[in-house]
XYZ file of C-alpha atoms in Angstrom:
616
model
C 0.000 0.000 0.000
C 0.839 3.868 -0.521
C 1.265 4.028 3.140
C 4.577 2.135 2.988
C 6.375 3.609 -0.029
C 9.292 5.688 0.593
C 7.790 9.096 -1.342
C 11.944 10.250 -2.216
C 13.531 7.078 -3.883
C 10.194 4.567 -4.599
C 11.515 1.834 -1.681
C 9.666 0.367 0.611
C 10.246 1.680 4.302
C 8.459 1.511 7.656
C 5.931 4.042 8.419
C 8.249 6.416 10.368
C 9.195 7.700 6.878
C 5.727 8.322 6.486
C 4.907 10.341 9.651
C 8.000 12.559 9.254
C 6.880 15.735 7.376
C 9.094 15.933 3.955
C 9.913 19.401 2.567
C 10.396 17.712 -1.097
C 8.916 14.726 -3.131
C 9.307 13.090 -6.533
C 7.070 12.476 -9.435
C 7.380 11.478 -13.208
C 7.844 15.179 -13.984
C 10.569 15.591 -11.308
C 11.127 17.168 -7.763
C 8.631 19.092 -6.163
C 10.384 21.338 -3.613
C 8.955 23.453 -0.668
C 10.021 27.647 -1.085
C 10.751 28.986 2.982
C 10.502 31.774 1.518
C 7.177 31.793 -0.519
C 5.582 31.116 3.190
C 2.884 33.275 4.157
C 1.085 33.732 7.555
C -0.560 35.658 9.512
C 2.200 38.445 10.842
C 4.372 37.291 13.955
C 2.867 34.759 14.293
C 3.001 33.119 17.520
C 3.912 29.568 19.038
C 0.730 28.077 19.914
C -1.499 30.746 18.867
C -4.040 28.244 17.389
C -4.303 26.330 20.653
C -5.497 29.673 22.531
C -7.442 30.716 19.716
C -9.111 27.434 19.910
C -9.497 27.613 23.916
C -11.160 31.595 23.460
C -13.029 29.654 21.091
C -14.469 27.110 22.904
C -15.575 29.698 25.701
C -17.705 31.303 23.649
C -19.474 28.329 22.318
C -18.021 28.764 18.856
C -16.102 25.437 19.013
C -12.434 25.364 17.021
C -11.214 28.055 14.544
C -13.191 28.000 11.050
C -10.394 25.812 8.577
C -7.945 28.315 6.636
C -9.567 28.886 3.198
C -6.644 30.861 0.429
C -8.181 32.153 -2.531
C -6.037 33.558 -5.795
C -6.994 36.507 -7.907
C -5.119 38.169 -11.013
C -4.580 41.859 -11.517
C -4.496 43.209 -14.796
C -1.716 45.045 -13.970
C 0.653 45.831 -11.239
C 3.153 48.853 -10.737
C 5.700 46.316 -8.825
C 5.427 43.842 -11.310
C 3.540 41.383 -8.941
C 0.065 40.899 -10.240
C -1.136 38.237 -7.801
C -2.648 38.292 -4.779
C -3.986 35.647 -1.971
C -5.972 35.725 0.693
C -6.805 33.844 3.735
C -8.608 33.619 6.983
C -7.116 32.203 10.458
C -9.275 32.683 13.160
C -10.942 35.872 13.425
C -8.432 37.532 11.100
C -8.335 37.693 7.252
C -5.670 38.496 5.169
C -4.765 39.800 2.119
C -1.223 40.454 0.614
C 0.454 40.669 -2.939
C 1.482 37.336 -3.714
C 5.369 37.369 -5.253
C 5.522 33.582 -6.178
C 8.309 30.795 -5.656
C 11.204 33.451 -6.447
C 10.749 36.450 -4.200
C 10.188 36.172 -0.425
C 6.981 37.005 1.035
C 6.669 40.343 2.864
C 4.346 39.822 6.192
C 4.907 43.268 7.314
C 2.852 45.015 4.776
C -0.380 43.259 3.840
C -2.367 44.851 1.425
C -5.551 44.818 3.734
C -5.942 43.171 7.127
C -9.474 42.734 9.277
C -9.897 41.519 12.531
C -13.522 40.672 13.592
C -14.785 40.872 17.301
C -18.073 38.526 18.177
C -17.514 36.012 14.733
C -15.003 34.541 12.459
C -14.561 34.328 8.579
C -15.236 30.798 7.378
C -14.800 31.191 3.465
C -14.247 33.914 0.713
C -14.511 34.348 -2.701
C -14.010 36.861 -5.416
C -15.465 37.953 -8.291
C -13.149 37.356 -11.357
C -15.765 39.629 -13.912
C -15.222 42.753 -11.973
C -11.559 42.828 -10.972
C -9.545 46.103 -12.382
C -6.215 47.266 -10.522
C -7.977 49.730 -7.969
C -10.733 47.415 -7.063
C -11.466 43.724 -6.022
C -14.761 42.630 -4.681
C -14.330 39.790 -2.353
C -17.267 38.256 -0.233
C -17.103 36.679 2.799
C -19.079 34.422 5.087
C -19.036 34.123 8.916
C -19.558 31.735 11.512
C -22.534 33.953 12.715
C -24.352 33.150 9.163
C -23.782 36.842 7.749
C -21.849 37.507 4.630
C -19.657 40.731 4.237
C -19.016 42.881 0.889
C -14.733 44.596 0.943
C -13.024 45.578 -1.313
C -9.831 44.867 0.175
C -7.515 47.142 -2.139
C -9.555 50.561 -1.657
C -9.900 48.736 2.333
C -13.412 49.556 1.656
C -16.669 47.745 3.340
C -19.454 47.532 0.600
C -22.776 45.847 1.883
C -23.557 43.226 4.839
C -25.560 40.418 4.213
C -28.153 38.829 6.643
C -26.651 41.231 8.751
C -29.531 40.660 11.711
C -29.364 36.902 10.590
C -33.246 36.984 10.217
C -32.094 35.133 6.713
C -29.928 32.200 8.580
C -28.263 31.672 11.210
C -25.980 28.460 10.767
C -22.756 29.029 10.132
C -21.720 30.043 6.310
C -19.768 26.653 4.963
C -18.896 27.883 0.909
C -19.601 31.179 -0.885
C -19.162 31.524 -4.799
C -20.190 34.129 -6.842
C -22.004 32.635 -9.795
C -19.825 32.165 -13.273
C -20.841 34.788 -15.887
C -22.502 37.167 -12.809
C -21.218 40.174 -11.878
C -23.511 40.226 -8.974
C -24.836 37.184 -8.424
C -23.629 34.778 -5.620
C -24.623 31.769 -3.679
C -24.103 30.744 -0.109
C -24.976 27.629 1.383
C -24.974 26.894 5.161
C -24.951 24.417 8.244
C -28.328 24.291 8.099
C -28.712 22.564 4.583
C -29.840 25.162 3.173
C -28.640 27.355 -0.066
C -29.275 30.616 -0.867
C -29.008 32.897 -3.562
C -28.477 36.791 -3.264
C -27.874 39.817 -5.568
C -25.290 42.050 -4.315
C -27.436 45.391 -5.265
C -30.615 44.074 -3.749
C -31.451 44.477 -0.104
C -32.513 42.000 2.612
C -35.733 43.377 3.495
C -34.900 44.983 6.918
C -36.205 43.525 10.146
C -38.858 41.194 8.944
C -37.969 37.563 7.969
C -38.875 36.584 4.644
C -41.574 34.471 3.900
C -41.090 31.546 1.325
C -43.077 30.025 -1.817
C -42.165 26.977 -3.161
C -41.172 27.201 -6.330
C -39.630 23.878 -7.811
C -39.333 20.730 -5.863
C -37.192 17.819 -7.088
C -35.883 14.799 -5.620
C -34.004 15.267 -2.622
C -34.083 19.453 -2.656
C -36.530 22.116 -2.983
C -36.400 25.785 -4.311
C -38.498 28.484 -3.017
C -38.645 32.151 -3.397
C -39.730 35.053 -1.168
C -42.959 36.020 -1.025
C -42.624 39.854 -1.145
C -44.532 42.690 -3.035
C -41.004 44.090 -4.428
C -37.464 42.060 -5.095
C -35.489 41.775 -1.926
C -33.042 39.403 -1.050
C -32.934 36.150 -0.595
C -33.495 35.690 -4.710
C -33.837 31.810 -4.550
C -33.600 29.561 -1.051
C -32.503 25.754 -1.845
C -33.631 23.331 1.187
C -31.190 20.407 -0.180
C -30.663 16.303 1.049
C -30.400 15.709 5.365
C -27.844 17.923 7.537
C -25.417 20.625 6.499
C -23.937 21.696 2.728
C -20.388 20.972 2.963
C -19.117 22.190 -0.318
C -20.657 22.624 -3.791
C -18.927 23.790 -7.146
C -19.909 24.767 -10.451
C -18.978 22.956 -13.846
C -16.072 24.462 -15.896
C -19.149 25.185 -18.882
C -21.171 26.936 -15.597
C -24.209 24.386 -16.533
C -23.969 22.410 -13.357
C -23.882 22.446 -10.150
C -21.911 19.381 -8.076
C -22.730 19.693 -4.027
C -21.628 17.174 -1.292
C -23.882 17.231 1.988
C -23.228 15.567 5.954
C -26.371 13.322 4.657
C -23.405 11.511 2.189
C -24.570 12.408 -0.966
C -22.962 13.841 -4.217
C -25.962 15.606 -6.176
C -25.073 16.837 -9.310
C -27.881 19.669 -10.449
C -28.081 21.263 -13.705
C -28.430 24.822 -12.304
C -30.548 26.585 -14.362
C -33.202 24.163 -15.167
C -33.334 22.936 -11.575
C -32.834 19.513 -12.372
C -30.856 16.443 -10.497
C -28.918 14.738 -12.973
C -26.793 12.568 -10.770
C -26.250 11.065 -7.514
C -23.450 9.052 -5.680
C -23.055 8.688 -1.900
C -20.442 8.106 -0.047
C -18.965 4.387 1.516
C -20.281 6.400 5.071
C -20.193 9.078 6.501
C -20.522 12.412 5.395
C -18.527 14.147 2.359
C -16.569 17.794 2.510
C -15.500 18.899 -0.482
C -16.070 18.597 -4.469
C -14.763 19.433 -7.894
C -14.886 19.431 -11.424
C -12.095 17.692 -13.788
C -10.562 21.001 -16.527
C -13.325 18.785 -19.459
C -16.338 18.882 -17.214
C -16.511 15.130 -17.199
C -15.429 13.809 -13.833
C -16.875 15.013 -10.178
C -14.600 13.967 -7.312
C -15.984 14.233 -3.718
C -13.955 13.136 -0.594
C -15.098 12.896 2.857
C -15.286 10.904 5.869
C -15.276 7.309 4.845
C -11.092 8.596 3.855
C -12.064 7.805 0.377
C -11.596 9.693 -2.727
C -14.697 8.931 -5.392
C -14.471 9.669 -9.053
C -18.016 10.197 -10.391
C -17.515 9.962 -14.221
C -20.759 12.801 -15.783
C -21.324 11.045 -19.204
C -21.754 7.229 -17.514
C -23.544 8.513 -14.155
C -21.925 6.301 -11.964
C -19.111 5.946 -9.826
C -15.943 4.817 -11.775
C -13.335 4.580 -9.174
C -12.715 5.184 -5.273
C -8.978 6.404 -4.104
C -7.741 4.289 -0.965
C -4.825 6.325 0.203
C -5.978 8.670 3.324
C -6.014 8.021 7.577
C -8.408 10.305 8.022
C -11.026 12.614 6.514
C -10.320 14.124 3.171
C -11.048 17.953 3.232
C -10.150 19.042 0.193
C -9.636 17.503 -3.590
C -8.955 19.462 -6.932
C -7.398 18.569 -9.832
C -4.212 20.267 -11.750
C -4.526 21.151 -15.457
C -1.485 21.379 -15.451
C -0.346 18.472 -15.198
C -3.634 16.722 -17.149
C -2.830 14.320 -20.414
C -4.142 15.311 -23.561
C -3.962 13.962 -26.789
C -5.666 14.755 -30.377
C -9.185 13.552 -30.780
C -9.904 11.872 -33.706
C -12.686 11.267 -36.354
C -13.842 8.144 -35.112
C -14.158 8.876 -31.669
C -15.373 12.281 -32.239
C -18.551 10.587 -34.109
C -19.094 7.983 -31.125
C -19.235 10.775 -28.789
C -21.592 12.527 -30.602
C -23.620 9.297 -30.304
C -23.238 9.147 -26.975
C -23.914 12.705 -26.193
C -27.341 12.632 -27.856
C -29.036 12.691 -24.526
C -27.832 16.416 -23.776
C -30.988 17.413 -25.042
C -32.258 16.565 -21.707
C -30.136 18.328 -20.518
C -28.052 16.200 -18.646
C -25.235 15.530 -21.478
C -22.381 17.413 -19.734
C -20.071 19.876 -20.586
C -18.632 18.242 -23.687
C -20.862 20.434 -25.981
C -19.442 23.198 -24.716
C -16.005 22.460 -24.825
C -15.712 20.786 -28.382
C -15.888 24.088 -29.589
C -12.393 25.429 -27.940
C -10.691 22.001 -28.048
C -10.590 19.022 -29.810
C -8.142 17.552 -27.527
C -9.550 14.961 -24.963
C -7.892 14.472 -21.579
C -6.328 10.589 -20.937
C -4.988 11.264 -17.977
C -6.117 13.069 -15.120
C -3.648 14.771 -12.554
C -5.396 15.097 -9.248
C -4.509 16.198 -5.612
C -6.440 15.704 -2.024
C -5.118 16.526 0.986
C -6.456 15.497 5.056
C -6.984 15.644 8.569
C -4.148 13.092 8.552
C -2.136 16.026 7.076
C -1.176 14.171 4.196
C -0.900 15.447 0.674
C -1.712 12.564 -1.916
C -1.408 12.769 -5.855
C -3.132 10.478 -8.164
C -3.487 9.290 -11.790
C -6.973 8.838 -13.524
C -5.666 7.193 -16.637
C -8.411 5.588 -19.341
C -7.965 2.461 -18.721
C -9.740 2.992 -15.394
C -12.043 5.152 -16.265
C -13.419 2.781 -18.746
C -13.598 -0.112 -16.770
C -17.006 -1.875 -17.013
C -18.758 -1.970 -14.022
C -18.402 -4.659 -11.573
C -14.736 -5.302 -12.566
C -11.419 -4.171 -10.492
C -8.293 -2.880 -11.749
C -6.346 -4.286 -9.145
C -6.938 -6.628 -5.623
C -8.036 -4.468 -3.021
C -7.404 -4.438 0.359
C -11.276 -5.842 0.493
C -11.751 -8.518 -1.106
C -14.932 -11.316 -1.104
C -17.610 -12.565 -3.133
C -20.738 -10.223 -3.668
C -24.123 -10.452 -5.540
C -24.783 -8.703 -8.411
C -25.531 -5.277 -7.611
C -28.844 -3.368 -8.389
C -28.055 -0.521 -11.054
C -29.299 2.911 -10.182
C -30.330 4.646 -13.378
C -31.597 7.827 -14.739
C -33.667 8.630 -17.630
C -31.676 9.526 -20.249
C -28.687 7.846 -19.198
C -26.485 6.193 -21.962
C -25.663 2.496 -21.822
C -22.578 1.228 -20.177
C -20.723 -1.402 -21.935
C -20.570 -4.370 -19.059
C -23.942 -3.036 -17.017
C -25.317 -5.385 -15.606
C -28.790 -5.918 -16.934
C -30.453 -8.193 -13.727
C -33.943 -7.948 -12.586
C -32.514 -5.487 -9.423
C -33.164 -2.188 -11.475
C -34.065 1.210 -9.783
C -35.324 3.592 -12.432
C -34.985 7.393 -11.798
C -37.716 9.348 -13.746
C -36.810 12.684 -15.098
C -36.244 15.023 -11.696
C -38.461 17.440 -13.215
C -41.627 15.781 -11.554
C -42.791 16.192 -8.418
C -41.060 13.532 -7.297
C -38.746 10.817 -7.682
C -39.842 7.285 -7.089
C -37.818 4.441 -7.117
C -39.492 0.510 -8.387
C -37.619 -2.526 -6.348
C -38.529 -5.393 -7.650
C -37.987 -8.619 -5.893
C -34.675 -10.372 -5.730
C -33.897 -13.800 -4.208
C -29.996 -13.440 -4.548
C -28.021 -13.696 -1.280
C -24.594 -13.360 -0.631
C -22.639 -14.443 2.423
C -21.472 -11.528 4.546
C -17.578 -11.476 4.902
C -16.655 -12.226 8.049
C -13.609 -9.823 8.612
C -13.685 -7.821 11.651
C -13.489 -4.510 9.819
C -16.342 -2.283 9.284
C -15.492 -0.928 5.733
C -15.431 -4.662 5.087
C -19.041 -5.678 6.452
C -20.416 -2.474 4.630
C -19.120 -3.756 1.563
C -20.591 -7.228 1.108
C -23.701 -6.415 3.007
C -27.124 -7.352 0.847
C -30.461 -5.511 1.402
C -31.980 -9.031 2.548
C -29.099 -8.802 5.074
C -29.565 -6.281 6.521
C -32.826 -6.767 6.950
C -32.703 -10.095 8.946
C -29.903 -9.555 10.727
C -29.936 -5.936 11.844
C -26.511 -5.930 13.346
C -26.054 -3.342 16.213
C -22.922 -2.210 15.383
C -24.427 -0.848 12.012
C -27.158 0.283 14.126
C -24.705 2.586 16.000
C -22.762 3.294 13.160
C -25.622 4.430 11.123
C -26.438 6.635 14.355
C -23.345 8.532 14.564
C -22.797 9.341 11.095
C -26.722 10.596 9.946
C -25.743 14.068 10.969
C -28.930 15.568 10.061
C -30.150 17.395 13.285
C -33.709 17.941 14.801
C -34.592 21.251 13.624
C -32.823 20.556 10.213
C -35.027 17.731 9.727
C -38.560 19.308 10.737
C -37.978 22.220 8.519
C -37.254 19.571 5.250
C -39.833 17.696 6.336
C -42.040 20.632 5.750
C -40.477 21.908 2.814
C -40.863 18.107 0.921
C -44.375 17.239 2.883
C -46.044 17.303 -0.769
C -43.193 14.677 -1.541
C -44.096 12.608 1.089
C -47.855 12.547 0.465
C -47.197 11.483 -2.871
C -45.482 8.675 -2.004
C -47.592 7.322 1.042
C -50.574 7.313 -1.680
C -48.259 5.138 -4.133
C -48.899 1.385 -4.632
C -46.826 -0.860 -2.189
C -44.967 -2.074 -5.114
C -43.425 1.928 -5.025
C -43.782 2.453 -1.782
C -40.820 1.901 -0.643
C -38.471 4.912 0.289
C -37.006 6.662 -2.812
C -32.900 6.272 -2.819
C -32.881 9.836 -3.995
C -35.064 11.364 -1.845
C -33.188 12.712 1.377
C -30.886 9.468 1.351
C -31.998 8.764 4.881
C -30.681 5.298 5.021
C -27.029 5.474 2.570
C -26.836 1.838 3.607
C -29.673 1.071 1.038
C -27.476 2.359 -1.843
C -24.549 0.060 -1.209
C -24.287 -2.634 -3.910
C -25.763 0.320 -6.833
C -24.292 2.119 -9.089
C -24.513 5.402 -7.104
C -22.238 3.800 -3.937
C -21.265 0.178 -5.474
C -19.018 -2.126 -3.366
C -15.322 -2.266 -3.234
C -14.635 -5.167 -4.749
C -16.604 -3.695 -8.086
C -14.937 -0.718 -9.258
C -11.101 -0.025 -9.542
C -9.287 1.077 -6.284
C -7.094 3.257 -6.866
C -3.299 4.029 -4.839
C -1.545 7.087 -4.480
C 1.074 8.283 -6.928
C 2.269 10.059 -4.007
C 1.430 10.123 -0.399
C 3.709 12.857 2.098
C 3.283 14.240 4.757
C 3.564 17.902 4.835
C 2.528 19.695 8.015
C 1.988 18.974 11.808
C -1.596 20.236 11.732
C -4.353 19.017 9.300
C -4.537 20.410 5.870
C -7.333 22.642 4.314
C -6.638 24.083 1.553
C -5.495 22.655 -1.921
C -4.672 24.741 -5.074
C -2.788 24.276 -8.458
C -0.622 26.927 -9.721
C 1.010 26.941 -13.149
C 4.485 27.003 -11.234
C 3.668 26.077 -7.978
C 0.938 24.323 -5.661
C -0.328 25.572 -2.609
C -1.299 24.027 0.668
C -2.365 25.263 4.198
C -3.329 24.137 7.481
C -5.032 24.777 10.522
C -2.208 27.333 12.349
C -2.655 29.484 9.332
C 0.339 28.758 7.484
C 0.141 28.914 3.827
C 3.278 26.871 1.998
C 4.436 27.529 -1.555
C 5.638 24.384 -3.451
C 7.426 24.825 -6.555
C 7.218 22.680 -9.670
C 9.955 20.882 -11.474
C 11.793 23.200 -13.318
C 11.049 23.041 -17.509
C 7.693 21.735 -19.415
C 5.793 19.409 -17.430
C 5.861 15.812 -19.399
C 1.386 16.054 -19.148
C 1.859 19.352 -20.156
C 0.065 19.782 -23.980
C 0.308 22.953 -26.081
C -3.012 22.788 -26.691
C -4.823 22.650 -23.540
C -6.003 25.890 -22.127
C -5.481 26.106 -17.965
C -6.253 29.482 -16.269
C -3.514 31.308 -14.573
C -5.814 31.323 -11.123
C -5.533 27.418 -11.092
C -7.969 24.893 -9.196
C -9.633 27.310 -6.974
C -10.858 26.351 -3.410
């Protein structure tokens, strides 16, 4: 396993080489090497700050600092010659300072703008790429206390607050984006489950709460609008899955929306027509974080089953899992920088227009939209995820993973055991897969514009012994429904418990908002009756063994490239850089490492990679 490969020469060693944290490793392209230098923090910084920010923390019922979020923005121009700049939160504090890459120090005396907040903390920032000029940035921000805070950071200039009386939400703010194409536009999801979405020159109504409409319901979320004589803000509200948004992320062609909740489950939306067009869930557990492959056609969500799961778009499935992490997986993105591409030809071209004929449903991906920049196709995919474990791990999605038919491995795993064939989960619209497997256990999605989603089970007599290894990953992954259902084993029963995170008052309000859902299925024939596997995902454990979360032993499992350790504290922020990646963790510290030095071996003419990289 990745856990005992020396990451420097490619030998196997104990794990003491693991735990020590490296300041250099190797790949194909060469030697990745931390810059001292390039290392940016909060100013005099001081030993064991976190720890007492933690502890003031804790007093005040706010629990541990918010994790450190960087964000990357390009100037058009720059008097110093430095056109980049980062910023990042630590605690209370956010920063923001002119970034001088891998081969001039960083300066932590002079930030460009510095805030400290008394009462809340920052918890994740954004800024809007359609409105930046050299005098002005617009960069929002969300708070542990729920509100959301305009600044222009350059002219040190505070624009509007949002939900400022948190009569709106009050959960904690978990991701902010402003929307692609918008210059005003952004959406904020919380704690609560909930999303909303707010123009930044409409106001929030004053003192009186809003009151909601429903407006669209689908299965699994809801979208309602506020009930108001004249525009005022919140424009949309999205009441989505059980328990809090962790992370969500829009599609490189801006078409979809990807978001990963506590409940477990990857939805994949197509934004505009407020449509699901995909689901996967995770082994258990919850999932954090999400993103889009540079072509729009592979999700990749990571969370607390310390998996990594490659969702391909154009097969609606789950492809591969990554077995490589200790502990939860906070963030993934992938580098296009480092991404395989190679000329496209006739004959493929015409089979993917074949395939693709089920776009006009609008759930054919981003392909459409990409042909017509590039006729290059990616065959292998660079991506990165880092941990609570604090480890940093690379990995390969080459095509002859990705194209695996389903129900067949790559490689052994570390579970291993016989298993029944597994019911296929299936939308409308979805193309074949070459190797489904076309048993009586079929679960058809309808279209997700319908009230609702229900889900046919029809009977199935095929058993399969449950593995008797001690390990819970391993029961999970031969369990059958019939199982389950006899045997009701306790420690699932607790397990189940600890990881449905969705809380009392989260629950009654969904309930409320998808109480029309639940009508229509109590007055369903028992044949449909039983509970959809879209719908809320209140039992994952039901989705095991189908496409959407399929057993170990059925898709490829995929190892590390590279594995290192590279801080004391856990990691929480991953991004790509054309020259450089950059990671931080918990005590604020925000490392610069720089890429081998010449053209990257992945590296094709003819594929297009933004200078801001895989923002996070």
């Amino acid at each position: 396993m990745a856990g005992q490969t020396d990451l420097n020469s490619g030998s196997v060693s104990g794990n003491s080489s693991r735990d020590d944290v490296r300041t250099h490793f190797t790949t194909r392209e060469g030697v990745y090497k931390l810059i001292p230098l390039a290392e940016y923090s909060r100013a005099n910084r001081l030993s064991g700050y976190t720890t007492i920010q933690n502890q003031q923390g804790a007093a005040l019922g706010q629990g541990s600092n918010p994790p450190v979020r960087v964000t990357f923005v390009s100037l058009p121009s720059d008097p110093a010659g430095f056109c980049d700049r980062i910023c990042f939160n630590y605690g209370r504090e956010l920063y923001f300072y002119t970034y001088k890459g891998i081969k001039k120090p960083a300066d932590l005396s002079k930030p460009v703008d510095k805030r400290i907040y008394k009462g809340t903390s920052p918890t994740c920032h954004d800024i809007n790429k359609l409105t930046i000029s050299s005098e002005s940035v617009m960069l929002l921000v969300g708070f542990t206390g729920g509100q959301i805070q305009l600044v222009d950071p350059i002219r040190k200039e505070i624009g509007k607050l949002y939900n400022e009386e948190r009569i709106i939400e009050k959960t904690k703010v978990t991701c902010i984006k402003w929307l692609p194409g918008s210059p005003n536009l952004f959406l904020v999801s919380h704690v609560s489950g909930q999303m909303y979405l707010y123009s930044e020159d409409v106001t929030c109504g004053g003192p009186v709460p809003p009151t909601y409409q429903l407006f669209k319901q689908g299965a699994g979320f809801s979208v309602w609008t506020c009930k108001a004589k004249s525009t005022r803000n919140p424009i949309y509200r999205w009441v989505i899955g059980n328990g809090a948004i962790n992370d969500f992320a829009f599609s490189p062609c801006s078409k979809y929306l990807a978001i990963v909740s506590q409940d477990g489950c990857l939805r994949v939306l197509n934004y505009d027509a407020m449509e699901l067009v995909g689901l996967a869930t995770s082994f258990f557990g919850g999932l954090l974080c999400v993103c889009w492959s540079p072509d729009g056609q592979l999700v990749v969500a990571g969370g607390e089953d310390d998996l990594v799961t490659v969702w391909s778009f154009q097969q609606k499935r789950i492809v591969a899992r990554g077995q490589g992490h200790r502990s939860w997986i906070t963030v993934v993105a992938f580098d296009p920088f480092t991404t395989l591409y190679s000329s496209q030809n006739s004959s493929s071209k015409s089979s993917k227009e074949g395939a693709d004929t089920v776009s006009s449903n609008g759930i054919g991906g981003c392909e459409d939209e990409l042909e017509t920049k590039s006729a290059d196709i990616a065959t292998c995919y660079r991506l990165g995820s880092i941990a609570m474990d604090t480890q940093l791990c690379l990995w390969e999605l080459t095509d002859d993973v990705l194209k695996q038919p389903y129900g067949s491995r790559s490689r052994a795993s570390m579970v291993s055991g016989p298993g029944s064939p597994p019911t296929s989960l299936k939308f409308a619209g979805q193309t074949p897969t070459t190797g489904d497997r076309n048993s009586s256990n079929t679960l058809t999605v309808a279209p997700i514009n319908a009230t609702i989603a229900t889900s046919i089970v029809s009977n199935s007599t095929a058993t399969t012994p449950v593995n008797t290894a001690g390990s819970l990953t391993q029961r999970l992954a031969s369990l059958t429904f019939s199982e389950r259902k006899a045997g009701q084993d306790p420690d699932l029963k607790s397990h189940r418990k600890n990881f449905s995170l969705g809380s009392g008052k989260n629950s009654s309000e969904k309930s409320t908002a998808n109480s029309s859902a639940s009508k229509s299925a109590s007055s369903a024939p028992s044949s449909v009756q039983s509970q959809s596997l879209v719908t809320g995902c209140a039992d994952p454990l039901r989705l095991i063994g189908t496409q959407a979360c399929p057993r170990l032993d059925e898709i490829p499992m995929l190892e590390p490239l590279v594995c290192k350790k590279v801080s004391h504290e856990r990691l929480t922020a991953l991004i790509f850089r054309e020259d450089c990646l950059i990671t931080a963790c918990q005590d604020g510290i925000v490392c610069t490492w720089a890429r081998p030095m010449g053209p990257s071996p992945h590296h094709t003419s003819n594929s297009t990679p933004t200078n801001e990289g895989t923002m996070v």
